[in-house]
Coordinates of C-alpha atoms in Angstrom, one line a residue:
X43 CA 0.0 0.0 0.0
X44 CA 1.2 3.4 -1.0
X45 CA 2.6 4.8 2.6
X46 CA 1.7 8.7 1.4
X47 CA -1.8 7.9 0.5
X48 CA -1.9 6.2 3.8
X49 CA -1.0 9.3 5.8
X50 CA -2.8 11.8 4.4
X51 CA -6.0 8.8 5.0
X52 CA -4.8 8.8 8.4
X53 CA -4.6 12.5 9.0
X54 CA -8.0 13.5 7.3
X55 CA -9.7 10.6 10.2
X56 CA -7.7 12.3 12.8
X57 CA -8.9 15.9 11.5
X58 CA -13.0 14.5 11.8
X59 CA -12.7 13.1 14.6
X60 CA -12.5 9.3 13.7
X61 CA -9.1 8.3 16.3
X62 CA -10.8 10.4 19.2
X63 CA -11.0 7.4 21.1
X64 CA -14.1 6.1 21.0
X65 CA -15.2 5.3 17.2
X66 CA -12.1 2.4 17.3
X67 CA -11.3 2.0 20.7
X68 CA -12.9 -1.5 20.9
X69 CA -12.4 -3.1 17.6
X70 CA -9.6 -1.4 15.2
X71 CA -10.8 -4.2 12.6
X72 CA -13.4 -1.6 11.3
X73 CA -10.6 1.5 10.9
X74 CA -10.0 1.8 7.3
X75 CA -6.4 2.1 7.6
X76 CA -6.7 -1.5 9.5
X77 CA -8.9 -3.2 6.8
X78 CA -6.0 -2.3 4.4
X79 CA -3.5 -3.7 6.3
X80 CA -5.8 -6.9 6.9
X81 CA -6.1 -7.1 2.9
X82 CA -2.4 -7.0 2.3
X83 CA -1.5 -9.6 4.9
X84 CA -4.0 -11.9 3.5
X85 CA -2.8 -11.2 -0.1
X86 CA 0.8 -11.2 0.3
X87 CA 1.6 -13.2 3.8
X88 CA -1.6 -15.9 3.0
X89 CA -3.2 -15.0 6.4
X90 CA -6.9 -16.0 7.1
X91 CA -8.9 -13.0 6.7
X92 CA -11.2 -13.9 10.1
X93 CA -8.0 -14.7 12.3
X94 CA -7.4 -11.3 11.3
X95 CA -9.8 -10.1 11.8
X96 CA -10.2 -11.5 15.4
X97 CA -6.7 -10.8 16.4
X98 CA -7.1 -6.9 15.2
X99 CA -10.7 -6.6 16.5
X100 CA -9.5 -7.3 19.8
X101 CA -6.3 -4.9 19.9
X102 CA -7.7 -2.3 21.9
X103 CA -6.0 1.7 21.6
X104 CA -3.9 2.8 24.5
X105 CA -3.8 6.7 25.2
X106 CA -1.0 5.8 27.9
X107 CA 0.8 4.5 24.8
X108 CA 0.4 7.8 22.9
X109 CA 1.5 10.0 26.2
X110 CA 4.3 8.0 26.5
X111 CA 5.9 7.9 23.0
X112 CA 5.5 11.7 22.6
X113 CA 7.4 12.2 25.9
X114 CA 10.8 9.1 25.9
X115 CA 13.2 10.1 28.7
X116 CA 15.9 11.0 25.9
X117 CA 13.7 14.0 24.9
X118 CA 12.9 15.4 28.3
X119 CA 15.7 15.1 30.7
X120 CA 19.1 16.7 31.0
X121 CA 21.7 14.2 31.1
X122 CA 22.4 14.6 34.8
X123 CA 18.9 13.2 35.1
X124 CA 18.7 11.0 32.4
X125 CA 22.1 9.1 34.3
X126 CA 20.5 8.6 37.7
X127 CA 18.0 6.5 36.2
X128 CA 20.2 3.9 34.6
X129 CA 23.4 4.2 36.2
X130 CA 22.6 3.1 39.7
X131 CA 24.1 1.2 43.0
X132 CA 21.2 -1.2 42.2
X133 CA 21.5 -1.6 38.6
X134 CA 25.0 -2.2 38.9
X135 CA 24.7 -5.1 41.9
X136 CA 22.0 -6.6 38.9
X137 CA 23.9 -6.8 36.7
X138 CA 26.8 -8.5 38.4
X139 CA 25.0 -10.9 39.6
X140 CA 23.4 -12.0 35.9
X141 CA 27.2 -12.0 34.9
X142 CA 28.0 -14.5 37.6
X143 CA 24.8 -16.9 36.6
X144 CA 25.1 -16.7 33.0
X145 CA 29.3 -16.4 32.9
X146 CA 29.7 -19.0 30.7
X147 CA 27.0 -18.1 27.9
X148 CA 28.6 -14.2 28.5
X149 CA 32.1 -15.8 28.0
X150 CA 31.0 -17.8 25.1
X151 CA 29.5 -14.7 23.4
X152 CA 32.4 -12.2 23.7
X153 CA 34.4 -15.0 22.0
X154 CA 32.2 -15.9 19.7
X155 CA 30.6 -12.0 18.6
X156 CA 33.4 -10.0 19.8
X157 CA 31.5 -7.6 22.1
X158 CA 32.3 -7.4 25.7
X159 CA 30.2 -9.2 28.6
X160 CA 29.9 -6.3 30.0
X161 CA 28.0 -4.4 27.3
X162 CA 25.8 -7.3 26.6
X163 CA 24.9 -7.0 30.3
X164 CA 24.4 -3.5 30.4
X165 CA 21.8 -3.4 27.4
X166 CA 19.9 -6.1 29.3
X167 CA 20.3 -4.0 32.5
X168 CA 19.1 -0.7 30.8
X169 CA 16.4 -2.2 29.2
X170 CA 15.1 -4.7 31.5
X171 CA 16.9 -4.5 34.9
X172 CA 18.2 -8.1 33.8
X173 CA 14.8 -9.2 32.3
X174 CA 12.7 -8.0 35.7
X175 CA 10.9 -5.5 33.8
X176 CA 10.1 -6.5 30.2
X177 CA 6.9 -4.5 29.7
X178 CA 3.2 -4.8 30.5
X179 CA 1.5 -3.9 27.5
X180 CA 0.0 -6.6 25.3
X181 CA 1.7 -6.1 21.7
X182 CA -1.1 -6.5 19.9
X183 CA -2.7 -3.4 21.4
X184 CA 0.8 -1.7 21.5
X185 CA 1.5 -1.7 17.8
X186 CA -2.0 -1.1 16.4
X187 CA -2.3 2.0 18.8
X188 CA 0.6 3.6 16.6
X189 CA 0.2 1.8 13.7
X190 CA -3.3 3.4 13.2
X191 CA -3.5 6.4 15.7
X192 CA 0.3 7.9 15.3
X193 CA 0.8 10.0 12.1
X194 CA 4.0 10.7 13.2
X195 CA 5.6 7.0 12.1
X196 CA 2.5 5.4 11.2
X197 CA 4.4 3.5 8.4
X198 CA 7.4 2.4 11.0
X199 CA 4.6 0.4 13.5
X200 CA 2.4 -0.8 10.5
X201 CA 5.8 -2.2 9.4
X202 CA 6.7 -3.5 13.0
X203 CA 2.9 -5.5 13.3
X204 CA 3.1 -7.0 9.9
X205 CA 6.5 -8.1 11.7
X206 CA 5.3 -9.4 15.0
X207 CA 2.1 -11.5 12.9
X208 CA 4.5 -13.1 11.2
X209 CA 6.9 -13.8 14.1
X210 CA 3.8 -14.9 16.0
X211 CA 3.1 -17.4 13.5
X212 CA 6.6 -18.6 13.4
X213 CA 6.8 -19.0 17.0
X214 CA 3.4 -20.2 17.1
X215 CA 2.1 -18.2 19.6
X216 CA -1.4 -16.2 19.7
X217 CA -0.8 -13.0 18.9
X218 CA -3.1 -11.5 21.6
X219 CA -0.6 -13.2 24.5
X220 CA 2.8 -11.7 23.8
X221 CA 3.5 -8.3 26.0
X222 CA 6.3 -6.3 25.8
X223 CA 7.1 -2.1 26.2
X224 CA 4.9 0.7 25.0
X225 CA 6.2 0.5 21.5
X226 CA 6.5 -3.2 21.0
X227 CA 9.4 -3.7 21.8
X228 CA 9.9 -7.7 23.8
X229 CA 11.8 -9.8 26.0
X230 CA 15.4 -9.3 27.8
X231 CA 16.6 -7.4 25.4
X232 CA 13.7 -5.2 24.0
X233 CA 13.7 -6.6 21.0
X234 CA 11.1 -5.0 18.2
X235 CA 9.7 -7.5 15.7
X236 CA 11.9 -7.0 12.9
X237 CA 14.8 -7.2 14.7
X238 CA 13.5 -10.3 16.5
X239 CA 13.2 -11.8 13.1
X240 CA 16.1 -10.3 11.9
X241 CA 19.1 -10.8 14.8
X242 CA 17.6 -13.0 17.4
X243 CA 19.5 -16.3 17.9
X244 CA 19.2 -19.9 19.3
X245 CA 22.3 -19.5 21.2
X246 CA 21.6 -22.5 23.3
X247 CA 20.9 -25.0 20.2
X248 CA 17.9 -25.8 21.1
X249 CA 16.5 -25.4 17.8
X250 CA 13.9 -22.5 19.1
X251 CA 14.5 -18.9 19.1
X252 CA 13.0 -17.6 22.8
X253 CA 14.3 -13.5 24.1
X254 CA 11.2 -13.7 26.4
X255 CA 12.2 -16.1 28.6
X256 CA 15.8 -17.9 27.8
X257 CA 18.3 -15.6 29.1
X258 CA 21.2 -17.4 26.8
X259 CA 18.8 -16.8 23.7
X260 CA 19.0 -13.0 24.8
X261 CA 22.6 -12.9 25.4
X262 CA 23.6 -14.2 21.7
X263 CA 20.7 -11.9 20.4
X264 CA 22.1 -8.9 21.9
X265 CA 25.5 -10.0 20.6
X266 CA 24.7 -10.8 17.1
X267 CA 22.7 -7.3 17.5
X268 CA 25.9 -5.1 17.7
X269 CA 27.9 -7.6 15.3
X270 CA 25.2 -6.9 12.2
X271 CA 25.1 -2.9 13.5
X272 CA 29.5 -3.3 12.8
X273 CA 30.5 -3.9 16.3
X274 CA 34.4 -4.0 16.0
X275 CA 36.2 -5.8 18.7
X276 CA 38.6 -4.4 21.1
X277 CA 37.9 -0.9 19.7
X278 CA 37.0 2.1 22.0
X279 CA 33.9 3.4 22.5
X280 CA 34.2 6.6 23.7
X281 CA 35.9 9.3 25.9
X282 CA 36.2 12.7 27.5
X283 CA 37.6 15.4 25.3
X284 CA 38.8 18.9 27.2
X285 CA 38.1 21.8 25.2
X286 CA 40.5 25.3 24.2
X287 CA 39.2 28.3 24.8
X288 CA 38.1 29.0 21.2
X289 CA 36.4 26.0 20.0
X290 CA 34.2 25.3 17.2
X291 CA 30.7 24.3 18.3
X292 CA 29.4 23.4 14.9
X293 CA 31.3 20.1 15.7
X294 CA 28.2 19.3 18.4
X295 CA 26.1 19.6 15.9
X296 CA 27.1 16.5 13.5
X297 CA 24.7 14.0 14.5
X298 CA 24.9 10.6 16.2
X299 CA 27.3 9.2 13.4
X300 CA 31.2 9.9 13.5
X301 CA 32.5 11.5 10.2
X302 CA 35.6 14.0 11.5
X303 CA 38.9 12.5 11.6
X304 CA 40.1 12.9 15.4
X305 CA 42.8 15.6 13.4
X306 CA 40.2 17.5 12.3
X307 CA 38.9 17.2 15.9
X308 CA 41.8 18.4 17.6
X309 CA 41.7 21.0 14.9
X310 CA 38.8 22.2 15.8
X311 CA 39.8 23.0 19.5
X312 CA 38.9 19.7 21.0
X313 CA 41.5 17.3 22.7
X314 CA 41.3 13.8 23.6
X315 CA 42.4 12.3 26.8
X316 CA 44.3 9.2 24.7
X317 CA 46.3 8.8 21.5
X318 CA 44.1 8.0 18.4
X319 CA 45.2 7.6 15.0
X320 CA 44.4 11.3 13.3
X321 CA 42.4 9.5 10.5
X322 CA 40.1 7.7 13.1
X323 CA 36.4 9.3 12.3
X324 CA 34.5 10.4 15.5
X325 CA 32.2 12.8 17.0
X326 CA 32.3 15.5 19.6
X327 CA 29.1 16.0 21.4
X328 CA 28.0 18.3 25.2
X329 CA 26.5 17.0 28.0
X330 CA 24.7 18.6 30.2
X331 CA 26.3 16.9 33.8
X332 CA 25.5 17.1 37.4
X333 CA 29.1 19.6 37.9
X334 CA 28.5 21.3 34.5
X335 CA 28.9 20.6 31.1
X336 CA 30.9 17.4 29.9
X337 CA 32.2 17.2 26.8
X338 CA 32.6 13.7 24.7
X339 CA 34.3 12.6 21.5
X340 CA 32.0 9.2 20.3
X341 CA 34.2 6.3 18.8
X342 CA 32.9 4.1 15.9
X343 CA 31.6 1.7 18.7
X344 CA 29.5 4.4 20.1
X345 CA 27.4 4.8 17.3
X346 CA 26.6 0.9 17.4
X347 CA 24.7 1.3 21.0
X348 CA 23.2 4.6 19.3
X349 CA 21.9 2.0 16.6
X350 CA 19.9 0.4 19.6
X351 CA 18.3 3.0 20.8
X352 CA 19.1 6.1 18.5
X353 CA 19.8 8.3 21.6
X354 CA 23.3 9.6 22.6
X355 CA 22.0 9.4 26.5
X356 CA 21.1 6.3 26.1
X357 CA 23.9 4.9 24.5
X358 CA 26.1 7.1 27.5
X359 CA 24.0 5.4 30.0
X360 CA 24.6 2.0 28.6
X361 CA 28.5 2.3 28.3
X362 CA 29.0 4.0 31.6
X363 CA 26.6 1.5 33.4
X364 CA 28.8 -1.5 31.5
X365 CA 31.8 -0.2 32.8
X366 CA 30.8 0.4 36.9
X367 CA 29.8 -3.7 36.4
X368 CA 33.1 -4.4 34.8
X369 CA 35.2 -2.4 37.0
X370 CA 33.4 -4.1 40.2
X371 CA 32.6 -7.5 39.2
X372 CA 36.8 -7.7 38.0
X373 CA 37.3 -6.8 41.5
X374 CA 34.6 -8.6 43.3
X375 CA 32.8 -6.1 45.0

């Protein structure tokens, strides 16, 4: 289905009055926008029409989805806030404690993938706390909400239920069972449908693909995550640059993805703690910390965790949370 035509179908409901909460609330089989989608995956995925219909007729629209998605903790707090939520006593404790029960499948996957236990832990510690917290929303309801009530990336979560039917059927579970986050997102490692189907593995050899509940699974998933994304082993992630008096700010302003060399960096008025070769391509990017403004320079490595969530707090958060674990799990506090 045209994705344009879509839209401006979606935005000409939303300007009568059709999404208000009430005509579809109950059974999102009868929006138009869902009958299309119900056609295409009959026509090209060879679904039955009533399971469908059953399965969409009971996803019911969540306003506490919509209020949360137009509001993600990346967009609204500094970083000095944004850290204490990730980047805890508790978290860290968590997490070393996962490391000691699953040490072996940790070990086997830094071998194997290349990316350190400790950042494998830390995305499941950021996301989950370690699989504790893996979201109470049924999918079902999550991903038609925004497929058919969020203009804004309408296309993205039409994309992401088409996904999560057809990963539903592979698993074969009921699609109306699965829960996960307010976006869709599932299991230890917040997976979204496409990249369930996509990077998940059967790291246990089990022959069956399972994030929700088989920690190993999630471990090898998260690995093989950052592998596809161009992890590259024993590389740096990132570090604190100190800045010269005169210093150009346009360099903050490049995006998450590193295209200066570190010469034209240091160039610029920025200067890295360690020795880099000059032709290494970063980014410099500004914190806002608890003592003032920090200032960063974001390796190749960093822009892989910005590929999991496309935040550079979050990606932060994740590598400073992964290396308290290290640093006190290598000394067993």
């Amino acid at each position: 289905m045209n994705s344009t035509l879509s839209l401006k179908r979606l935005a000409l409901a939303v300007a009568i009055g059709c999404f208000g909460g009430t005509a579809y609330a109950g059974d999102y089989s009868k929006h138009p926008l869902a009958q299309e989608f119900i056609d295409e995956m009959v026509n090209e995925h060879e679904f039955k029409k009533s399971d469908l219909n059953q399965w969409i007729g009971q996803a019911q629209r969540k306003d506490s989805i919509l209020k949360a998605i137009s509001r993600p903790a990346e967009k609204t707090k500094p970083w000095k806030d944004y850290r204490k939520i990730f980047v805890t006593d508790s978290r860290v404790k968590l997490g070393i404690e996962f490391w000691n029960t699953h040490a072996d499948d940790l070990a086997r996957a830094e071998k194997e993938f290349g990316v350190p236990a400790e950042v494998i832990v830390a995305i499941i510690g950021v996301e989950t706390r370690y699989g504790k917290q893996t979201g109470g929303y049924r999918v079902i309801d999550s991903l038609s909400t925004l497929a058919f009530d969020y203009p804004p990336r309408a296309p993205f979560f039409r994309k992401e239920l088409k996904e999560f039917l057809l990963l539903s059927r592979e698993q074969q579970k009921s699609p109306l069972d699965l829960k996960g986050s307010y976006a869709g997102a599932m299991g230890y490692g917040q997976f979204m449908p496409s990249s369930y189907r996509a990077y998940a593995k059967d790291f246990d050899g089990d022959e069956f693909i399972d994030i929700w509940k088989n920690p190993t699974d999630a471990i090898g998933s998260v690995a093989n995550y950052f592998v596809r994304h161009g992890w590259k082993a024993d590389q740096p992630v990132t570090e604190r640059v100190r800045i010269k008096d005169s210093f150009n700010s346009e360099f903050l302003e490049d995006g998450l993805k590193p295209k200066r060399s570190i010469s034209d960096i240091v160039a610029a008025g920025y200067s890295p703690l360690s020795e880099h070769s000059e032709q290494t391509l970063a980014r410099v990017f500004k914190l806002d910390g608890a003592h003032g403004d920090e200032y960063w320079m974001g390796l190749h490595n960093f822009y892989v965790i910005t590929r999991y969530n496309r935040s550079t707090m979050y990606a932060m958060a994740v590598y400073q949370l992964s290396q308290e674990i290290k640093k006190r799990h290598v000394s067993g506090r």
